[in-house]
Short mmCIF file of C-alpha atoms in Angstrom, two decimals:
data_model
loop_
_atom_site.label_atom_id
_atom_site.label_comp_id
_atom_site.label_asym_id
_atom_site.label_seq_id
_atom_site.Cartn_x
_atom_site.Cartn_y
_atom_site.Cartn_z
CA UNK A 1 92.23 1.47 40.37
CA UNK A 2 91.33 4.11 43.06
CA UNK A 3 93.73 6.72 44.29
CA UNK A 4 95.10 5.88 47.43
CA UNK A 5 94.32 8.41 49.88
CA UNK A 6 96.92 10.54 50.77
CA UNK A 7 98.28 10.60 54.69
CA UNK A 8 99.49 12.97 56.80
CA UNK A 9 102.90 11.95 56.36
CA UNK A 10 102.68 13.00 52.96
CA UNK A 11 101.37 16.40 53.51
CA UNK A 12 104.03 16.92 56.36
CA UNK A 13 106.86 15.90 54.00
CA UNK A 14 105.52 17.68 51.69
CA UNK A 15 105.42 21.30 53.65
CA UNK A 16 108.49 20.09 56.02
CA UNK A 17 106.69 20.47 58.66
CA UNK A 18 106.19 17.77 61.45
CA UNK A 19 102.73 15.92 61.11
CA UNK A 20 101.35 17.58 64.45
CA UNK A 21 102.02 20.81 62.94
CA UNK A 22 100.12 19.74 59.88
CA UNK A 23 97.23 18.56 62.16
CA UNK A 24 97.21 21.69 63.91
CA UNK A 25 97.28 23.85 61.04
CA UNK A 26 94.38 21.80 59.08
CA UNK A 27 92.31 22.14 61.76
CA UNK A 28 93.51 26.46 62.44
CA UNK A 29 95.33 26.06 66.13
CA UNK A 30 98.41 27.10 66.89
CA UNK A 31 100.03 28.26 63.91
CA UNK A 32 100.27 31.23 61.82
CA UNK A 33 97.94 32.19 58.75
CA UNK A 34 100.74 31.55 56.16
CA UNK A 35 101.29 27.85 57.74
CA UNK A 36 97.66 27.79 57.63
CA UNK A 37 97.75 28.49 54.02
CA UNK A 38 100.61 26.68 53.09
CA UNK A 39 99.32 22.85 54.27
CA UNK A 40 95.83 23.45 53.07
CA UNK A 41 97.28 24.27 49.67
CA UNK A 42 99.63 20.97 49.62
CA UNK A 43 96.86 18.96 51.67
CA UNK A 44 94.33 19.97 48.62
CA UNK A 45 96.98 19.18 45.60
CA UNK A 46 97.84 15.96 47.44
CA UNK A 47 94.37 15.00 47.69
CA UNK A 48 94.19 14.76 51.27
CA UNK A 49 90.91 14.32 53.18
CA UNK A 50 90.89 13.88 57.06
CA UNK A 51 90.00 10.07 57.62
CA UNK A 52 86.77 10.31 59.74
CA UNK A 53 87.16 7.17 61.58
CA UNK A 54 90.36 7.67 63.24
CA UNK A 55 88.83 11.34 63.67
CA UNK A 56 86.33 9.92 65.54
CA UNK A 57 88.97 7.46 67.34
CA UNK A 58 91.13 10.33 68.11
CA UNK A 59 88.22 13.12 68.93
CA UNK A 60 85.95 10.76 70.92
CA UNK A 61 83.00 12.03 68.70
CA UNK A 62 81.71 11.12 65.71
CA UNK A 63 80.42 14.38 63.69
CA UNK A 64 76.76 12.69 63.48
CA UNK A 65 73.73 14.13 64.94
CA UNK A 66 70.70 11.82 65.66
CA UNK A 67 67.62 13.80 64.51
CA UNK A 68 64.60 11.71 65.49
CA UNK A 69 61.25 12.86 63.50
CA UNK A 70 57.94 11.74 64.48
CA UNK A 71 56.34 11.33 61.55
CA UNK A 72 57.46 12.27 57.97
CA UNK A 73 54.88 12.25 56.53
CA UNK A 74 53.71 15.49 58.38
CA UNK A 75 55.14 17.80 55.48
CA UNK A 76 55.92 20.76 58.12
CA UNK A 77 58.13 18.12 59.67
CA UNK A 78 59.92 17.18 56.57
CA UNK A 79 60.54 20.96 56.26
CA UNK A 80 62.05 21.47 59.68
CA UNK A 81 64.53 17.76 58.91
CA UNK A 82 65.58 19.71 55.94
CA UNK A 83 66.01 22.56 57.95
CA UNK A 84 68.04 21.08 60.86
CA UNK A 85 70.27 18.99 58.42
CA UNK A 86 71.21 22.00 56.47
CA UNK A 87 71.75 24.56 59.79
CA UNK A 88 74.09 20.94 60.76
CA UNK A 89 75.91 21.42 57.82
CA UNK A 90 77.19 24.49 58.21
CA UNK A 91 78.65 23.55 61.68
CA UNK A 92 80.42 20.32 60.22
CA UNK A 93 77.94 18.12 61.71
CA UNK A 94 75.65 15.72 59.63
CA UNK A 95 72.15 14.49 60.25
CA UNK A 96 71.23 11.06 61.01
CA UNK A 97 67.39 11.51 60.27
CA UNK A 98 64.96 8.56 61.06
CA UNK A 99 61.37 8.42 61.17
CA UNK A 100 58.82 7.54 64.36
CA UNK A 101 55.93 7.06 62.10
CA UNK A 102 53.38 8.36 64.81
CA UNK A 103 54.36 5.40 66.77
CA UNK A 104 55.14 5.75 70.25
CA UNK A 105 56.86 2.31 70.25
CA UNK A 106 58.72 2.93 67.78
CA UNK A 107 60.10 6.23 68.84
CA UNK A 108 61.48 4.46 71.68
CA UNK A 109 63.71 1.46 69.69
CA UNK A 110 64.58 4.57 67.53
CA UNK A 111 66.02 6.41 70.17
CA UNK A 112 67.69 4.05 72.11
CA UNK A 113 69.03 2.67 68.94
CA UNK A 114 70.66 6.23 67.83
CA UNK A 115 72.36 6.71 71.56
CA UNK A 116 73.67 2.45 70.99
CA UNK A 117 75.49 3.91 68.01
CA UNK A 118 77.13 6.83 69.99
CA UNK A 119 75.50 9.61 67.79
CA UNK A 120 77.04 12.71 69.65
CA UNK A 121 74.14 13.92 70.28
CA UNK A 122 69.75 13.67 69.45
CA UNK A 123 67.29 16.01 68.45
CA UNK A 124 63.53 15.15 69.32
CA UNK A 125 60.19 15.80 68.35
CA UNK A 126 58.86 13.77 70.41
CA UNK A 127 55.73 11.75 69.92
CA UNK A 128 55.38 10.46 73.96
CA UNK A 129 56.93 13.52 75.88
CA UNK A 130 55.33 11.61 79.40
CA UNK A 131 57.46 8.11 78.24
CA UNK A 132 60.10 6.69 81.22
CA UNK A 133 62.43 6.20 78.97
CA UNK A 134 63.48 9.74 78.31
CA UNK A 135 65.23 10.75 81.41
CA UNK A 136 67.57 7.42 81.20
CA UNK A 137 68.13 8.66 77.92
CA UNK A 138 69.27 12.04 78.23
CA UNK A 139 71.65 10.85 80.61
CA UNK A 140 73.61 8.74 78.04
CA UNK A 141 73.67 11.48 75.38
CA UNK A 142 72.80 14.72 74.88
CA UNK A 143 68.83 15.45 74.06
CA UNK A 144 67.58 18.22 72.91
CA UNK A 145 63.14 18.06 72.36
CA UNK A 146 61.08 19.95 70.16
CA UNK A 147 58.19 21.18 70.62
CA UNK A 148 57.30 19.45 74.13
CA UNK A 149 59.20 19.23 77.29
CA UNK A 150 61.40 16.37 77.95
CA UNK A 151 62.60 15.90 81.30
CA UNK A 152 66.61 15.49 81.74
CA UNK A 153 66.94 17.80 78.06
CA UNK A 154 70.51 19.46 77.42
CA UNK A 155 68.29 22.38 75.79
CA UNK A 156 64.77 22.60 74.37
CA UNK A 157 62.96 24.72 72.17
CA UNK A 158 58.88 24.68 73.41
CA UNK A 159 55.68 25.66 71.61
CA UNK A 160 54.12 27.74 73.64
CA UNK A 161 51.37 25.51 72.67
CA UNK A 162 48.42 27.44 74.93
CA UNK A 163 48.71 30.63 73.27
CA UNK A 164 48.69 28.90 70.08
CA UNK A 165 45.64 27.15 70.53
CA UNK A 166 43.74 29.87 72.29
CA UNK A 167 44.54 32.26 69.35
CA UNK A 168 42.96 29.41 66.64
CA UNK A 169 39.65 28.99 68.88
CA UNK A 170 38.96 32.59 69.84
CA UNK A 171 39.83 33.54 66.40
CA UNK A 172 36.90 30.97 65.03
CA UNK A 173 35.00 31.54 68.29
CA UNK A 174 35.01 35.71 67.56
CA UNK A 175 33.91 34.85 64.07
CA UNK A 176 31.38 32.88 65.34
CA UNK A 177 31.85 29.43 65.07
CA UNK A 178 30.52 27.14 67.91
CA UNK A 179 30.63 23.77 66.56
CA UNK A 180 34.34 22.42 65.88
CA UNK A 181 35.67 19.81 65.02
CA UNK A 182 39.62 18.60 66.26
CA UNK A 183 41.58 16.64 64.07
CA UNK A 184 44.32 15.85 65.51
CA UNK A 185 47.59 13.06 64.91
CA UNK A 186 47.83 12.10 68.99
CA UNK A 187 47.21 8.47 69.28
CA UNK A 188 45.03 6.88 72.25
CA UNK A 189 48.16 5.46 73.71
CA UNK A 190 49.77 9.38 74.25
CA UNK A 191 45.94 11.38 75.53
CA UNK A 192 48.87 13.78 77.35
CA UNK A 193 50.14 16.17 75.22
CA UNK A 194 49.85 19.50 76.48
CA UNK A 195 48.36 21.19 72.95
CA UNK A 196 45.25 18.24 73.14
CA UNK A 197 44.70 18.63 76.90
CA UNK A 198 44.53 22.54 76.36
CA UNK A 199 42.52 22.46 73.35
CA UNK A 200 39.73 20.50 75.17
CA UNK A 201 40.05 23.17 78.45
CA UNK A 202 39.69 26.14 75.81
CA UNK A 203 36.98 24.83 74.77
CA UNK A 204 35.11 24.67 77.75
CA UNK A 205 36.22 28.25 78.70
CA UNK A 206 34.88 29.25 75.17
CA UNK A 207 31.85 27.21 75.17
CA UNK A 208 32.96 25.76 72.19
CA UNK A 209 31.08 22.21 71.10
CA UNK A 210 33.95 20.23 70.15
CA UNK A 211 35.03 16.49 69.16
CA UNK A 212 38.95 15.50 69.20
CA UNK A 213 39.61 12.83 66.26
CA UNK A 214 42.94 11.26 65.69
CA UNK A 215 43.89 11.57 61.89
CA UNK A 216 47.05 10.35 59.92
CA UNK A 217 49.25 13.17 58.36
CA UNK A 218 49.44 11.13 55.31
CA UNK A 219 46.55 12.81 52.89
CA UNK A 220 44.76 9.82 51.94
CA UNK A 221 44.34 8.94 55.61
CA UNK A 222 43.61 12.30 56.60
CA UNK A 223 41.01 12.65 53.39
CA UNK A 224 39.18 9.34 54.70
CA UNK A 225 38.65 10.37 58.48
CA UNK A 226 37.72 14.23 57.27
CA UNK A 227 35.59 12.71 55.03
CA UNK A 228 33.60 11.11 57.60
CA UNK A 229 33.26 13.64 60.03
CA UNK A 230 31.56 15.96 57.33
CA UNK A 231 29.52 13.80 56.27
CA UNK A 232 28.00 12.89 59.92
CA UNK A 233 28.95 15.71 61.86
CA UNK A 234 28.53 18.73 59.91
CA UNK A 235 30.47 21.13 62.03
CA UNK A 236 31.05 24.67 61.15
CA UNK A 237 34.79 24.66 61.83
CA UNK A 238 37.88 21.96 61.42
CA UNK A 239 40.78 22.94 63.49
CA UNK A 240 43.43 20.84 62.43
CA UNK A 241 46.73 20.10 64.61
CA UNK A 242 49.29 20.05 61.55
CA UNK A 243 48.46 21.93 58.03
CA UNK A 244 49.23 18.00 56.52
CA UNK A 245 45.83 16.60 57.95
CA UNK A 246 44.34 20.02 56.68
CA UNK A 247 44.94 19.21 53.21
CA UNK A 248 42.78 15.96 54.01
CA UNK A 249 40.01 17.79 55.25
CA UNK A 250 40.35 20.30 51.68
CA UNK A 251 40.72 17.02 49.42
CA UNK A 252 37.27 15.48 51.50
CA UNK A 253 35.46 18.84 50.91
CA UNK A 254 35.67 18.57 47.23
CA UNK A 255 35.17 14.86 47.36
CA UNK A 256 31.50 16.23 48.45
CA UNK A 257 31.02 18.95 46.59
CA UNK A 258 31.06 21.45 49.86
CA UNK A 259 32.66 24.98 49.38
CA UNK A 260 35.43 25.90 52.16
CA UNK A 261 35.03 28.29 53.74
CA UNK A 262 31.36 28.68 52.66
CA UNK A 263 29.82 24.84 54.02
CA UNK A 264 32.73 24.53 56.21
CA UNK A 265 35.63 26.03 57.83
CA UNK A 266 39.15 24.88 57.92
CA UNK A 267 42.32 25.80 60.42
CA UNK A 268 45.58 24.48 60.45
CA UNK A 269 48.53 24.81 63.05
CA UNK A 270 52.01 25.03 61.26
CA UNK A 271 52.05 27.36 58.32
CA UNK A 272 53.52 25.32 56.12
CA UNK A 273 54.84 26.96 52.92
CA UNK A 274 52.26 24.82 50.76
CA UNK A 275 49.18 26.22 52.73
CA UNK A 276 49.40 30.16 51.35
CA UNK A 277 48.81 28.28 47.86
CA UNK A 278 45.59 26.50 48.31
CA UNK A 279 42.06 28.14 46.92
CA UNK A 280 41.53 29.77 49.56
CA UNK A 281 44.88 29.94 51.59
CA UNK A 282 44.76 28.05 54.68
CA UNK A 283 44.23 30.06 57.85
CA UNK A 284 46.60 28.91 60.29
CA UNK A 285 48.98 28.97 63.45
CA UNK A 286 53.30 30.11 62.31
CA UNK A 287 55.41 28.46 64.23
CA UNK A 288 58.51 30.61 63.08
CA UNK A 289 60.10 27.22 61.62
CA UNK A 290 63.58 28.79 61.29
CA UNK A 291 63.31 30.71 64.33
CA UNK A 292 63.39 26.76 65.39
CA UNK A 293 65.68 25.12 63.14
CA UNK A 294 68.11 28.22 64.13
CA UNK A 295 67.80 27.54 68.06
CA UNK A 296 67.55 23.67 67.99
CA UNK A 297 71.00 23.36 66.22
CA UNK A 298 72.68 26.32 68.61
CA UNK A 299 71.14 24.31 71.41
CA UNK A 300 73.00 20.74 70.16
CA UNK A 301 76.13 22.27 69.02
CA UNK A 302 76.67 23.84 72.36
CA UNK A 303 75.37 20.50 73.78
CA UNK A 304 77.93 18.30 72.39
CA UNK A 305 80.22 20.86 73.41
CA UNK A 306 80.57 20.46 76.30
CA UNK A 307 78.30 23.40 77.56
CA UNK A 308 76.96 22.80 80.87
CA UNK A 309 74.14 24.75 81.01
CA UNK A 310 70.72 23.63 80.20
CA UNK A 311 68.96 25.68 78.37
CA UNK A 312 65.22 26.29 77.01
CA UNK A 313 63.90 28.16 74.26
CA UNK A 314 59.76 28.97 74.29
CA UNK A 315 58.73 29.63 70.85
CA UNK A 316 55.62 32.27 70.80
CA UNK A 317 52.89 31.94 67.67
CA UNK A 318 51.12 34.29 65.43
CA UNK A 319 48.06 33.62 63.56
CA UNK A 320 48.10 33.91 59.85
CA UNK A 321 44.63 35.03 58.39
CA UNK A 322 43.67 33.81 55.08
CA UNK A 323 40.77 32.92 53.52
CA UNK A 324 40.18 29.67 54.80
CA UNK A 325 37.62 30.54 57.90
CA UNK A 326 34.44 32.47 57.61
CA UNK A 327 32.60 34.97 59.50
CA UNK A 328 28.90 33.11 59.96
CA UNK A 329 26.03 34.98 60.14
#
C-alpha cells in the first residue's frame, strides 16, 4: 500500500508547535533559524511534502509557467525550452512547454488554452507578433514575448533583429557576394515580421539580388526546398533565418556533390551549439541564448509577482566567423 502522506498536523504535533507556525517556518517567515531547522528536520523524517493543490487553493497561483514555443523542431528553440525550464527550476516554478508548430493558428488555441488553465503566467516566441489576439491576452495573464514585440507584454526580451541582419548581409556583401538567397521559416499568412521586412530593405540598400523562400526547420523539409533552389537558382550565398534550416541547405549540398563554401555559401542566424561542429563551421548570427533564457525568466518571475512595471530587454548580436562563407574573386 502507499504511505499516506503526512499533514501538517503531524509535523506540528510533532515539533509542538501550532500548524501556522509550522507553515511559516517551512516556507522561512517569521520565525527563527533554529525553528526553521527544527520543522524541516521533523517535516523531512515524517515524510512531509507541501500538497500543491491546496497550495495553489490557498496561494491563488499555481507554480506553472506556460512557455509557448513556435516550433520545436527549430533545434536553437529546443535549446532555449531547455534553457527556460531549467532557469524555472531554480525559482520553484515549472514549465508547461507546448509546441506552435510554425502555425499561426495554432499558436493562438495554444495560448488561449494555457491562460483557460490559469498558468500564472506565459512566455512567447511568438510566431504572429501583428495577431489581435495578443493584447486581450496579456490582459488575462501575464505575457512575456521573445524575440518580437507584443503589444500589452508584462516584459520582453527583443532581437535587435536590424543589426543582426545588416551584420549577415554586409558581412557576405564585403566578401563579395551579390546573389543571395533567403531561407526563411515565416509563412505567407505572417509577411510582417520585422527580421523579413528588414532583410528585403537591406537588400535594396546593399544592392543585394535576393529571393525570400519559406523553409521548414525540420531537416528533411529544409534539405528538399534547399535542394531546389541550388539546383535552379545557383546563388552565391544562402542566408538562412535559423541554423536548423541551415543544416538543410549543408545536407542538399552534398546531395549534389557541391563544396560549401567553395560552389556555395551558407549563413545561419542563431549559433546553435551544433553549428561550430559542421565541416566547415557554420558562419552565423549569436543571439547570446542565456543572456535570454537569464532575462526572460527574471522578467516572468517578477511578472507573476506582482511587479508593476513593464519592462523590455533588447538583445544586441555578434557575428561568429567560421568557415562557412567565402571571399569570391
Amino acid at each position: 500500500m502507499p504511505r499516506k502522506r503526512a499533514t501538517i498536523r503531524e509535523v506540528a504535533q510533532a515539533t509542538g508547535l501550532s500548524p501556522a507556525a509550522v507553515s511559516y517556518a517551512l516556507r522561512g517567515l517569521q520565525v527563527s533559524e533554529e525553528t526553521m531547522e527544527r520543522v524541516r528536520a521533523a517535516a523531512a523524517e515524517l515524510g512531509y511534502e507541501a500538497d500543491p493543490i491546496a497550495r495553489a487553493l490557498a496561494s491563488g497561483r499555481s507554480g506553472m509557467i506556460g512557455l509557448l514555443c513556435g516550433s520545436l523542431e527549430d533545434l536553437w528553440q529546443q535549446s532555449l525550452a531547455v534553457g527556460i525550464s531549467r532557469g524555472l527550476r531554480e525559482k520553484e516554478r515549472y514549465a508547461l512547454i507546448l509546441d506552435a508548430v510554425g502555425d499561426p493558428a495554432r499558436e493562438r488555441i495554444l495560448a488561449q488554452q494555457l491562460r483557460d488553465q490559469r498558468v500564472d503566467g506565459l512566455i512567447v516566441q511568438p510566431i504572429d507578433p501583428a495577431a489581435s489576439f495578443w493584447p486581450e491576452l496579456c490582459e488575462s495573464v501575464p505575457v512575456v514575448a521573445i524575440g518580437d514585440s507584443l503589444v500589452g507584454t508584462a516584459g520582453e526580451v527583443v532581437f535587435d533583429n536590424r543589426r543582426g541582419v545588416t551584420l549577415a548581409l554586409e558581412h557576405l556583401r564585403t566578401l563579395g557576394h551579390r546573389k543571395v538567397a533567403i531561407l526563411t521559416s515565416t509563412r505567407a499568412s505572417t509577411p510582417d515580421r520585422p527580421a523579413d521586412v528588414h532583410v528585403t530593405a537591406e537588400a535594396d540598400r546593399l544592392g543585394l539580388d535576393i529571393e525570400v523562400t519559406t523553409a521548414p526547420h525540420e531537416l528533411a523539409g529544409a534539405t528538399s526546398v534547399a535542394r531546389d533552389i541550388l539546383a535552379a537558382k545557383r546563388p552565391s550565398a544562402v542566408f538562412c533565418f535559423a541554423d536548423s534550416i541551415a543544416y538543410g541547405v549543408y545536407a542538399a549540398a552534398k546531395e549534389l556533390e557541391m563544396s560549401i563554401p567553395r560552389d556555395v555559401s551558407v549563413m545561419g542566424y542563431d549559433d546553435h551549439p551544433m553549428s561550430g561542429l559542421l565541416t566547415p563551421g557554420l558562419t552565423t548570427v549569436d543571439w547570446d541564448i542565456d543572456g535570454i533564457v537569464r532575462a526572460a525568466v527574471r522578467l516572468i518571475a517578477a511578472a507573476t509577482d506582482g511587479a508593476p512595471r513593464r519592462r523590455r530587454v533588447v538583445q544586441a548580436p555578434t557575428l561568429r566567423e567560421r568557415g562557412s562563407v567565402a571571399r569570391l574573386p
